[in-house]
Amino acid sequence: MTQIATRKVVFGDLSVLKQVIGINNEHLKIIGDTLGIQLSQRGNEISLQGEALDVELGVRLLEQLGGLVEKGYPLYPADIDYAIRLLSENHKVSLEEVFLDTVYISGKRKVISPKSIRQKQYIDAIRRNDIVIAIGPAGTGKTYLAMAMAVSALMKHKVERIILARPAVEAGEKLGFLPGDLIEKVNPYLRPLYDALHDMMHFEKAARLVDRGVIEIAPLAFMRGRTLNNAFVILDEAQNTVPEQMKMFLTRLGFGSKAVITGDITQIDLDGGKKSGLVQVQDILKGIPGIAFVYFTEKDVVRHHLVQQIIKAYERMEARRSRQNASARTGSDTP
């Protein structure tokens, strides 16, 4: 039998309450829709009504969100989604330990911080290790957080330059068939790295640093024969490296440098049955001190809240197709 409960959360500071509920109660609407409970605000109180377990989760959520605001964290609708997910997975988690671990404050005054337990583990691994290999699906923040850590290290003068590399195209960087000069050929494949960089600093500043060579964005092939000292090096889309390329990249690392390697081993685009260097490196480097592996899953996807609904909708469609195919096979086998 479903147990219905009613609880209240009282805020001592109305300015904190205002940020918690959001513009036009937007945050309360997200909480109510996600948890399936009713929330209403009156004065300095928020009332919650619904199934007891959901209401208790809502109370913990509101109390912790209030604590974040009191410590200066600016709440956005996306943060509400992330916070609900964190507390749903582990009701003992402290939102402050995750959200207040500021990785970088961009030139646009945007606070970049982890949005999941796995993201928190990821940035801690980057701090503690010279080589970190992050594997998981798109949208989990692998490249974005690595970029934020790199820019932060540069601004704090912990490194002298940032180097961002990607396999320029699938199948071993075969660029000859593309129109234009070399820069025009590779730019479309490096665009996601430029997008992340421009999200963290003003375009003009980023352009100056790129022009001076302080930030270098280049295809992986450009790393051959180099020694990278005092640098923060990121290799993105590493699932599309072959083992020889992965070895080449790893052996570029010089003194005072860090390397972060990211990729999704479910999205390998290499043709001809070539083996992925990212797949192979998991066995080769496992257990070496100073090298850490971090594995993300679909639960760590942190994009617009509608992305989660889109993913679920596609999963439902795939499930329906699987059931229909199974029924068709069963029907055809029936005499």
mmCIF file of C-alpha atoms in Angstrom:
data_model
loop_
_atom_site.group_PDB
_atom_site.id
_atom_site.type_symbol
_atom_site.label_atom_id
_atom_site.label_comp_id
_atom_site.label_asym_id
_atom_site.label_seq_id
_atom_site.Cartn_x
_atom_site.Cartn_y
_atom_site.Cartn_z
ATOM 1 C CA MET A 1 0.000 0.000 0.000
ATOM 2 C CA THR A 2 1.367 3.415 -0.990
ATOM 3 C CA GLN A 3 2.165 5.669 1.948
ATOM 4 C CA ILE A 4 1.425 9.348 1.354
ATOM 5 C CA ALA A 5 3.451 11.902 3.287
ATOM 6 C CA THR A 6 3.490 15.672 3.717
ATOM 7 C CA ARG A 7 6.634 17.569 4.746
ATOM 8 C CA LYS A 8 7.810 21.152 4.952
ATOM 9 C CA VAL A 9 11.232 22.703 4.427
ATOM 10 C CA VAL A 10 11.755 26.087 6.089
ATOM 11 C CA PHE A 11 14.335 28.576 4.796
ATOM 12 C CA GLY A 12 15.730 31.231 7.131
ATOM 13 C CA ASP A 13 16.914 33.408 4.258
ATOM 14 C CA LEU A 14 14.372 34.397 1.612
ATOM 15 C CA SER A 15 17.124 35.189 -0.899
ATOM 16 C CA VAL A 16 18.306 31.572 -0.604
ATOM 17 C CA LEU A 17 14.740 30.342 -1.034
ATOM 18 C CA LYS A 18 14.328 32.468 -4.152
ATOM 19 C CA GLN A 19 17.357 30.865 -5.807
ATOM 20 C CA VAL A 20 16.308 27.365 -4.775
ATOM 21 C CA ILE A 21 12.827 27.629 -6.305
ATOM 22 C CA GLY A 22 14.158 29.294 -9.468
ATOM 23 C CA ILE A 23 12.631 31.875 -11.794
ATOM 24 C CA ASN A 24 8.866 31.349 -11.990
ATOM 25 C CA ASN A 25 9.275 28.296 -9.725
ATOM 26 C CA GLU A 26 11.138 26.529 -12.531
ATOM 27 C CA HIS A 27 13.267 24.465 -10.156
ATOM 28 C CA LEU A 28 10.252 23.328 -8.154
ATOM 29 C CA LYS A 29 8.544 22.232 -11.375
ATOM 30 C CA ILE A 30 11.561 20.129 -12.334
ATOM 31 C CA ILE A 31 11.644 18.514 -8.892
ATOM 32 C CA GLY A 32 7.909 17.839 -8.896
ATOM 33 C CA ASP A 33 7.870 16.361 -12.406
ATOM 34 C CA THR A 34 10.959 14.222 -11.834
ATOM 35 C CA LEU A 35 10.037 12.869 -8.397
ATOM 36 C CA GLY A 36 6.287 12.727 -9.011
ATOM 37 C CA ILE A 37 5.412 14.852 -5.999
ATOM 38 C CA GLN A 38 3.561 18.138 -5.408
ATOM 39 C CA LEU A 39 5.487 21.180 -4.189
ATOM 40 C CA SER A 40 4.180 24.597 -3.218
ATOM 41 C CA GLN A 41 5.829 27.649 -1.721
ATOM 42 C CA ARG A 42 4.325 29.998 0.808
ATOM 43 C CA GLY A 43 6.350 32.602 2.645
ATOM 44 C CA ASN A 44 9.650 31.022 3.657
ATOM 45 C CA GLU A 45 8.305 27.444 3.448
ATOM 46 C CA ILE A 46 8.115 24.815 0.749
ATOM 47 C CA SER A 47 5.518 22.090 1.247
ATOM 48 C CA LEU A 48 5.969 18.649 -0.321
ATOM 49 C CA GLN A 49 3.307 15.962 -0.729
ATOM 50 C CA GLY A 50 3.469 12.548 -2.359
ATOM 51 C CA GLU A 51 4.752 9.038 -1.770
ATOM 52 C CA ALA A 52 6.807 8.971 1.413
ATOM 53 C CA LEU A 53 10.132 7.916 -0.139
ATOM 54 C CA ASP A 54 9.860 10.509 -2.898
ATOM 55 C CA VAL A 55 8.973 13.227 -0.411
ATOM 56 C CA GLU A 56 11.956 12.333 1.787
ATOM 57 C CA LEU A 57 14.209 12.550 -1.259
ATOM 58 C CA GLY A 58 12.703 15.939 -2.070
ATOM 59 C CA VAL A 59 13.365 17.197 1.454
ATOM 60 C CA ARG A 60 17.014 16.120 1.336
ATOM 61 C CA LEU A 61 17.337 17.710 -2.087
ATOM 62 C CA LEU A 62 15.896 21.081 -1.049
ATOM 63 C CA GLU A 63 17.971 21.210 2.134
ATOM 64 C CA GLN A 64 21.180 20.475 0.248
ATOM 65 C CA LEU A 65 20.349 22.910 -2.554
ATOM 66 C CA GLY A 66 19.862 25.576 0.101
ATOM 67 C CA GLY A 67 23.297 24.727 1.499
ATOM 68 C CA LEU A 68 24.850 25.133 -1.947
ATOM 69 C CA VAL A 69 23.263 28.551 -2.427
ATOM 70 C CA GLU A 70 24.392 29.696 1.027
ATOM 71 C CA LYS A 71 27.975 28.900 0.024
ATOM 72 C CA GLY A 72 27.720 30.960 -3.146
ATOM 73 C CA TYR A 73 26.917 28.306 -5.745
ATOM 74 C CA PRO A 74 24.729 29.684 -8.570
ATOM 75 C CA LEU A 75 21.918 27.214 -9.286
ATOM 76 C CA TYR A 76 20.746 26.544 -12.836
ATOM 77 C CA PRO A 77 17.930 24.222 -13.998
ATOM 78 C CA ALA A 78 20.470 21.672 -15.219
ATOM 79 C CA ASP A 79 21.964 21.549 -11.710
ATOM 80 C CA ILE A 80 18.584 20.465 -10.342
ATOM 81 C CA ASP A 81 18.539 17.506 -12.738
ATOM 82 C CA TYR A 82 22.077 16.512 -11.774
ATOM 83 C CA ALA A 83 21.349 16.871 -8.066
ATOM 84 C CA ILE A 84 18.232 14.689 -8.291
ATOM 85 C CA ARG A 85 20.197 12.030 -10.138
ATOM 86 C CA LEU A 86 23.008 12.075 -7.569
ATOM 87 C CA LEU A 87 20.679 11.757 -4.579
ATOM 88 C CA SER A 88 18.523 9.140 -6.314
ATOM 89 C CA GLU A 89 21.577 6.944 -6.860
ATOM 90 C CA ASN A 90 22.997 7.509 -3.374
ATOM 91 C CA HIS A 91 20.855 9.259 -0.761
ATOM 92 C CA LYS A 92 23.932 9.757 1.467
ATOM 93 C CA VAL A 93 25.871 11.767 -1.116
ATOM 94 C CA SER A 94 26.862 15.319 -0.252
ATOM 95 C CA LEU A 95 26.040 17.719 -3.059
ATOM 96 C CA GLU A 96 28.510 20.201 -1.611
ATOM 97 C CA GLU A 97 31.425 17.770 -1.995
ATOM 98 C CA VAL A 98 30.612 17.376 -5.682
ATOM 99 C CA PHE A 99 29.273 20.758 -6.841
ATOM 100 C CA LEU A 100 31.614 22.962 -4.778
ATOM 101 C CA ASP A 101 34.729 21.310 -6.191
ATOM 102 C CA THR A 102 35.299 24.112 -8.671
ATOM 103 C CA VAL A 103 37.481 23.018 -11.557
ATOM 104 C CA TYR A 104 37.606 26.378 -13.303
ATOM 105 C CA ILE A 105 35.772 29.685 -13.473
ATOM 106 C CA SER A 106 35.757 30.742 -17.094
ATOM 107 C CA GLY A 107 36.357 34.220 -18.452
ATOM 108 C CA LYS A 108 32.598 34.304 -18.949
ATOM 109 C CA ARG A 109 32.189 33.794 -15.169
ATOM 110 C CA LYS A 110 30.866 30.318 -15.768
ATOM 111 C CA VAL A 111 31.614 27.913 -12.915
ATOM 112 C CA ILE A 112 32.769 24.536 -14.197
ATOM 113 C CA SER A 113 32.399 21.792 -11.628
ATOM 114 C CA PRO A 114 31.624 18.056 -11.593
ATOM 115 C CA LYS A 115 27.982 17.064 -12.014
ATOM 116 C CA SER A 116 28.206 13.416 -11.005
ATOM 117 C CA ILE A 117 30.160 11.188 -8.650
ATOM 118 C CA ARG A 118 32.077 9.759 -11.624
ATOM 119 C CA GLN A 119 33.008 13.246 -12.824
ATOM 120 C CA LYS A 120 34.286 14.052 -9.327
ATOM 121 C CA GLN A 121 36.399 10.872 -9.395
ATOM 122 C CA TYR A 122 37.655 11.872 -12.835
ATOM 123 C CA ILE A 123 38.962 15.296 -11.865
ATOM 124 C CA ASP A 124 40.487 13.842 -8.683
ATOM 125 C CA ALA A 125 42.268 11.252 -10.840
ATOM 126 C CA ILE A 126 43.635 14.014 -13.101
ATOM 127 C CA ARG A 127 44.952 15.874 -10.067
ATOM 128 C CA ARG A 128 46.686 12.798 -8.660
ATOM 129 C CA ASN A 129 48.042 11.157 -11.822
ATOM 130 C CA ASP A 130 50.188 12.156 -14.782
ATOM 131 C CA ILE A 131 48.214 10.018 -17.237
ATOM 132 C CA VAL A 132 44.446 9.512 -17.043
ATOM 133 C CA ILE A 133 42.464 7.447 -19.536
ATOM 134 C CA ALA A 134 38.719 8.142 -19.565
ATOM 135 C CA ILE A 135 36.417 5.757 -21.391
ATOM 136 C CA GLY A 136 32.668 6.142 -21.834
ATOM 137 C CA PRO A 137 29.837 7.449 -24.010
ATOM 138 C CA ALA A 138 29.457 10.936 -25.433
ATOM 139 C CA GLY A 139 27.995 13.596 -23.166
ATOM 140 C CA THR A 140 29.655 12.406 -19.970
ATOM 141 C CA GLY A 141 32.048 15.363 -19.772
ATOM 142 C CA LYS A 142 35.263 13.478 -20.540
ATOM 143 C CA THR A 143 36.715 16.028 -22.944
ATOM 144 C CA TYR A 144 35.036 19.101 -21.475
ATOM 145 C CA LEU A 145 36.333 18.552 -17.938
ATOM 146 C CA ALA A 146 39.786 17.627 -19.215
ATOM 147 C CA MET A 147 39.796 20.902 -21.139
ATOM 148 C CA ALA A 148 38.720 22.803 -18.012
ATOM 149 C CA MET A 149 41.505 21.180 -15.989
ATOM 150 C CA ALA A 150 43.996 22.070 -18.730
ATOM 151 C CA VAL A 151 42.935 25.720 -18.920
ATOM 152 C CA SER A 152 42.975 25.952 -15.114
ATOM 153 C CA ALA A 153 46.519 24.525 -15.003
ATOM 154 C CA LEU A 154 47.626 27.037 -17.645
ATOM 155 C CA MET A 155 46.076 30.012 -15.853
ATOM 156 C CA LYS A 156 47.744 28.938 -12.585
ATOM 157 C CA HIS A 157 51.095 28.561 -14.411
ATOM 158 C CA LYS A 158 51.318 24.869 -13.571
ATOM 159 C CA VAL A 159 51.995 24.190 -17.249
ATOM 160 C CA GLU A 160 53.350 26.372 -20.041
ATOM 161 C CA ARG A 161 51.065 25.200 -22.818
ATOM 162 C CA ILE A 162 48.056 23.095 -23.736
ATOM 163 C CA ILE A 163 48.114 20.622 -26.589
ATOM 164 C CA LEU A 164 44.821 19.201 -27.860
ATOM 165 C CA ALA A 165 44.993 16.342 -30.329
ATOM 166 C CA ARG A 166 42.511 14.197 -32.206
ATOM 167 C CA PRO A 167 42.753 11.554 -34.892
ATOM 168 C CA ALA A 168 41.905 13.873 -37.779
ATOM 169 C CA VAL A 169 39.608 11.422 -39.524
ATOM 170 C CA GLU A 170 38.582 7.839 -39.280
ATOM 171 C CA ALA A 171 40.786 5.123 -40.757
ATOM 172 C CA GLY A 172 44.161 6.554 -39.842
ATOM 173 C CA GLU A 173 43.966 10.249 -40.813
ATOM 174 C CA LYS A 174 43.716 9.829 -44.583
ATOM 175 C CA LEU A 175 43.305 13.479 -45.513
ATOM 176 C CA GLY A 176 44.295 13.528 -49.164
ATOM 177 C CA PHE A 177 40.813 13.146 -50.588
ATOM 178 C CA LEU A 178 39.512 16.219 -48.747
ATOM 179 C CA PRO A 179 39.504 19.632 -50.507
ATOM 180 C CA GLY A 180 41.699 22.550 -49.451
ATOM 181 C CA ASP A 181 45.079 22.903 -47.734
ATOM 182 C CA LEU A 182 46.061 20.915 -44.647
ATOM 183 C CA ILE A 183 44.471 23.311 -42.148
ATOM 184 C CA GLU A 184 41.204 23.336 -44.103
ATOM 185 C CA LYS A 185 41.285 19.542 -44.267
ATOM 186 C CA VAL A 186 41.682 18.915 -40.537
ATOM 187 C CA ASN A 187 39.708 21.833 -39.054
ATOM 188 C CA PRO A 188 36.279 20.129 -39.219
ATOM 189 C CA TYR A 189 37.614 17.224 -37.149
ATOM 190 C CA LEU A 190 39.132 19.535 -34.528
ATOM 191 C CA ARG A 191 36.079 21.808 -34.259
ATOM 192 C CA PRO A 192 34.692 20.154 -31.067
ATOM 193 C CA LEU A 193 37.943 21.033 -29.287
ATOM 194 C CA TYR A 194 37.681 24.659 -30.427
ATOM 195 C CA ASP A 195 34.051 24.736 -29.249
ATOM 196 C CA ALA A 196 35.010 23.532 -25.761
ATOM 197 C CA LEU A 197 37.894 26.006 -25.579
ATOM 198 C CA HIS A 198 35.714 28.956 -26.607
ATOM 199 C CA ASP A 199 33.168 27.963 -23.977
ATOM 200 C CA MET A 200 35.842 28.522 -21.314
ATOM 201 C CA MET A 201 37.485 31.754 -22.416
ATOM 202 C CA HIS A 202 36.650 34.700 -24.605
ATOM 203 C CA PHE A 203 37.209 34.116 -28.296
ATOM 204 C CA GLU A 204 39.815 36.869 -28.630
ATOM 205 C CA LYS A 205 41.923 35.532 -25.746
ATOM 206 C CA ALA A 206 41.725 31.979 -27.046
ATOM 207 C CA ALA A 207 42.728 33.175 -30.516
ATOM 208 C CA ARG A 208 45.760 35.012 -29.107
ATOM 209 C CA LEU A 209 46.913 31.951 -27.184
ATOM 210 C CA VAL A 210 46.477 29.762 -30.259
ATOM 211 C CA ASP A 211 48.401 32.254 -32.414
ATOM 212 C CA ARG A 212 51.276 32.294 -29.901
ATOM 213 C CA GLY A 213 51.363 28.509 -29.718
ATOM 214 C CA VAL A 214 50.444 28.473 -26.017
ATOM 215 C CA ILE A 215 47.389 26.462 -27.004
ATOM 216 C CA GLU A 216 47.865 24.062 -29.889
ATOM 217 C CA ILE A 217 45.013 22.162 -31.497
ATOM 218 C CA ALA A 218 46.297 19.628 -33.996
ATOM 219 C CA PRO A 219 45.712 16.232 -35.556
ATOM 220 C CA LEU A 220 47.416 13.354 -33.782
ATOM 221 C CA ALA A 221 49.866 12.866 -36.647
ATOM 222 C CA PHE A 222 51.486 16.206 -35.705
ATOM 223 C CA MET A 223 52.685 14.693 -32.411
ATOM 224 C CA ARG A 224 55.137 12.313 -34.053
ATOM 225 C CA GLY A 225 58.796 12.921 -33.188
ATOM 226 C CA ARG A 226 58.080 15.517 -30.501
ATOM 227 C CA THR A 227 58.791 15.638 -26.763
ATOM 228 C CA LEU A 228 56.110 17.538 -24.861
ATOM 229 C CA ASN A 229 57.507 19.152 -21.700
ATOM 230 C CA ASN A 230 55.569 21.285 -19.195
ATOM 231 C CA ALA A 231 52.356 20.710 -21.106
ATOM 232 C CA PHE A 232 48.820 19.548 -20.476
ATOM 233 C CA VAL A 233 48.083 17.197 -23.372
ATOM 234 C CA ILE A 234 44.629 15.881 -24.292
ATOM 235 C CA LEU A 235 43.999 13.145 -26.834
ATOM 236 C CA ASP A 236 40.321 13.101 -27.758
ATOM 237 C CA GLU A 237 38.386 10.425 -29.706
ATOM 238 C CA ALA A 238 41.177 7.998 -28.876
ATOM 239 C CA GLN A 239 39.057 4.992 -29.847
ATOM 240 C CA ASN A 240 39.990 5.871 -33.428
ATOM 241 C CA THR A 241 43.716 5.467 -32.883
ATOM 242 C CA VAL A 242 45.474 2.280 -33.916
ATOM 243 C CA PRO A 243 47.899 0.730 -31.382
ATOM 244 C CA GLU A 244 50.933 2.276 -33.084
ATOM 245 C CA GLN A 245 49.420 5.757 -32.814
ATOM 246 C CA MET A 246 48.529 5.249 -29.156
ATOM 247 C CA LYS A 247 52.097 4.159 -28.347
ATOM 248 C CA MET A 248 53.457 7.135 -30.267
ATOM 249 C CA PHE A 249 51.255 9.543 -28.325
ATOM 250 C CA LEU A 250 52.020 8.073 -24.904
ATOM 251 C CA THR A 251 55.752 8.241 -25.492
ATOM 252 C CA ARG A 252 55.610 11.978 -26.329
ATOM 253 C CA LEU A 253 55.083 12.909 -22.673
ATOM 254 C CA GLY A 254 57.982 14.892 -21.218
ATOM 255 C CA PHE A 255 58.897 16.376 -17.844
ATOM 256 C CA GLY A 256 56.282 18.383 -15.973
ATOM 257 C CA SER A 257 53.458 17.226 -18.254
ATOM 258 C CA LYS A 258 50.074 15.589 -17.846
ATOM 259 C CA ALA A 259 48.128 13.625 -20.434
ATOM 260 C CA VAL A 260 44.412 12.873 -20.547
ATOM 261 C CA ILE A 261 43.135 10.376 -23.112
ATOM 262 C CA THR A 262 39.407 10.172 -23.813
ATOM 263 C CA GLY A 263 37.256 7.978 -26.010
ATOM 264 C CA ASP A 264 34.214 5.754 -26.437
ATOM 265 C CA ILE A 265 35.086 2.157 -27.283
ATOM 266 C CA THR A 266 31.517 1.531 -28.480
ATOM 267 C CA GLN A 267 31.993 4.082 -31.299
ATOM 268 C CA ILE A 268 35.108 2.842 -33.103
ATOM 269 C CA ASP A 269 35.260 4.054 -36.716
ATOM 270 C CA LEU A 270 38.427 2.293 -37.823
ATOM 271 C CA ASP A 271 37.914 0.286 -40.986
ATOM 272 C CA GLY A 272 39.466 -2.924 -42.213
ATOM 273 C CA GLY A 273 39.150 -4.652 -38.860
ATOM 274 C CA LYS A 274 41.950 -2.563 -37.338
ATOM 275 C CA LYS A 275 42.282 -2.831 -33.577
ATOM 276 C CA SER A 276 41.707 0.274 -31.474
ATOM 277 C CA GLY A 277 44.660 1.536 -29.494
ATOM 278 C CA LEU A 278 42.273 2.614 -26.743
ATOM 279 C CA VAL A 279 40.964 -0.933 -26.371
ATOM 280 C CA GLN A 280 44.453 -2.429 -26.307
ATOM 281 C CA VAL A 281 45.940 0.085 -23.886
ATOM 282 C CA GLN A 282 43.594 -1.036 -21.109
ATOM 283 C CA ASP A 283 45.467 -4.326 -20.817
ATOM 284 C CA ILE A 284 48.932 -2.916 -21.459
ATOM 285 C CA LEU A 285 48.896 -0.101 -18.880
ATOM 286 C CA LYS A 286 46.669 -1.619 -16.199
ATOM 287 C CA GLY A 287 48.205 -1.426 -12.731
ATOM 288 C CA ILE A 288 51.018 1.039 -13.529
ATOM 289 C CA PRO A 289 51.358 3.667 -10.753
ATOM 290 C CA GLY A 290 50.686 7.186 -11.995
ATOM 291 C CA ILE A 291 48.250 5.981 -14.666
ATOM 292 C CA ALA A 292 44.533 5.941 -13.850
ATOM 293 C CA PHE A 293 41.525 4.615 -15.756
ATOM 294 C CA VAL A 294 38.087 6.168 -15.280
ATOM 295 C CA TYR A 295 35.017 4.504 -16.799
ATOM 296 C CA PHE A 296 31.811 6.443 -17.481
ATOM 297 C CA THR A 297 28.381 4.975 -18.273
ATOM 298 C CA GLU A 298 25.119 6.298 -19.742
ATOM 299 C CA LYS A 299 24.111 7.313 -16.202
ATOM 300 C CA ASP A 300 26.849 9.944 -16.269
ATOM 301 C CA VAL A 301 25.502 11.771 -19.344
ATOM 302 C CA VAL A 302 25.218 15.436 -18.391
ATOM 303 C CA ARG A 303 23.515 17.379 -21.141
ATOM 304 C CA HIS A 304 20.233 19.235 -21.503
ATOM 305 C CA HIS A 305 17.550 17.470 -19.436
ATOM 306 C CA LEU A 306 15.638 16.709 -22.637
ATOM 307 C CA VAL A 307 18.586 14.597 -23.814
ATOM 308 C CA GLN A 308 17.785 12.118 -21.056
ATOM 309 C CA GLN A 309 14.181 11.946 -22.262
ATOM 310 C CA ILE A 310 15.335 11.517 -25.871
ATOM 311 C CA ILE A 311 17.674 8.680 -24.882
ATOM 312 C CA LYS A 312 14.873 6.977 -22.961
ATOM 313 C CA ALA A 313 12.497 7.389 -25.909
ATOM 314 C CA TYR A 314 14.978 5.739 -28.264
ATOM 315 C CA GLU A 315 15.560 2.948 -25.734
ATOM 316 C CA ARG A 316 11.799 2.321 -25.577
ATOM 317 C CA MET A 317 11.646 2.209 -29.377
ATOM 318 C CA GLU A 318 14.538 -0.255 -29.543
ATOM 319 C CA ALA A 319 12.869 -2.413 -26.879
ATOM 320 C CA ARG A 320 9.621 -2.451 -28.857
ATOM 321 C CA ARG A 321 11.455 -3.445 -32.038
ATOM 322 C CA SER A 322 13.271 -6.219 -30.189
ATOM 323 C CA ARG A 323 9.975 -7.594 -28.862
ATOM 324 C CA GLN A 324 8.378 -7.364 -32.310
ATOM 325 C CA ASN A 325 11.313 -9.138 -33.938
ATOM 326 C CA ALA A 326 11.233 -11.832 -31.270
ATOM 327 C CA SER A 327 7.491 -12.311 -31.809
ATOM 328 C CA ALA A 328 7.963 -12.495 -35.580
ATOM 329 C CA ARG A 329 10.671 -15.138 -35.216
ATOM 330 C CA THR A 330 8.517 -17.133 -32.812
ATOM 331 C CA GLY A 331 5.554 -16.921 -35.181
ATOM 332 C CA SER A 332 7.603 -18.097 -38.145
ATOM 333 C CA ASP A 333 8.891 -21.064 -36.203
ATOM 334 C CA THR A 334 5.412 -22.170 -35.214
ATOM 335 C CA PRO A 335 4.059 -25.044 -37.412
#
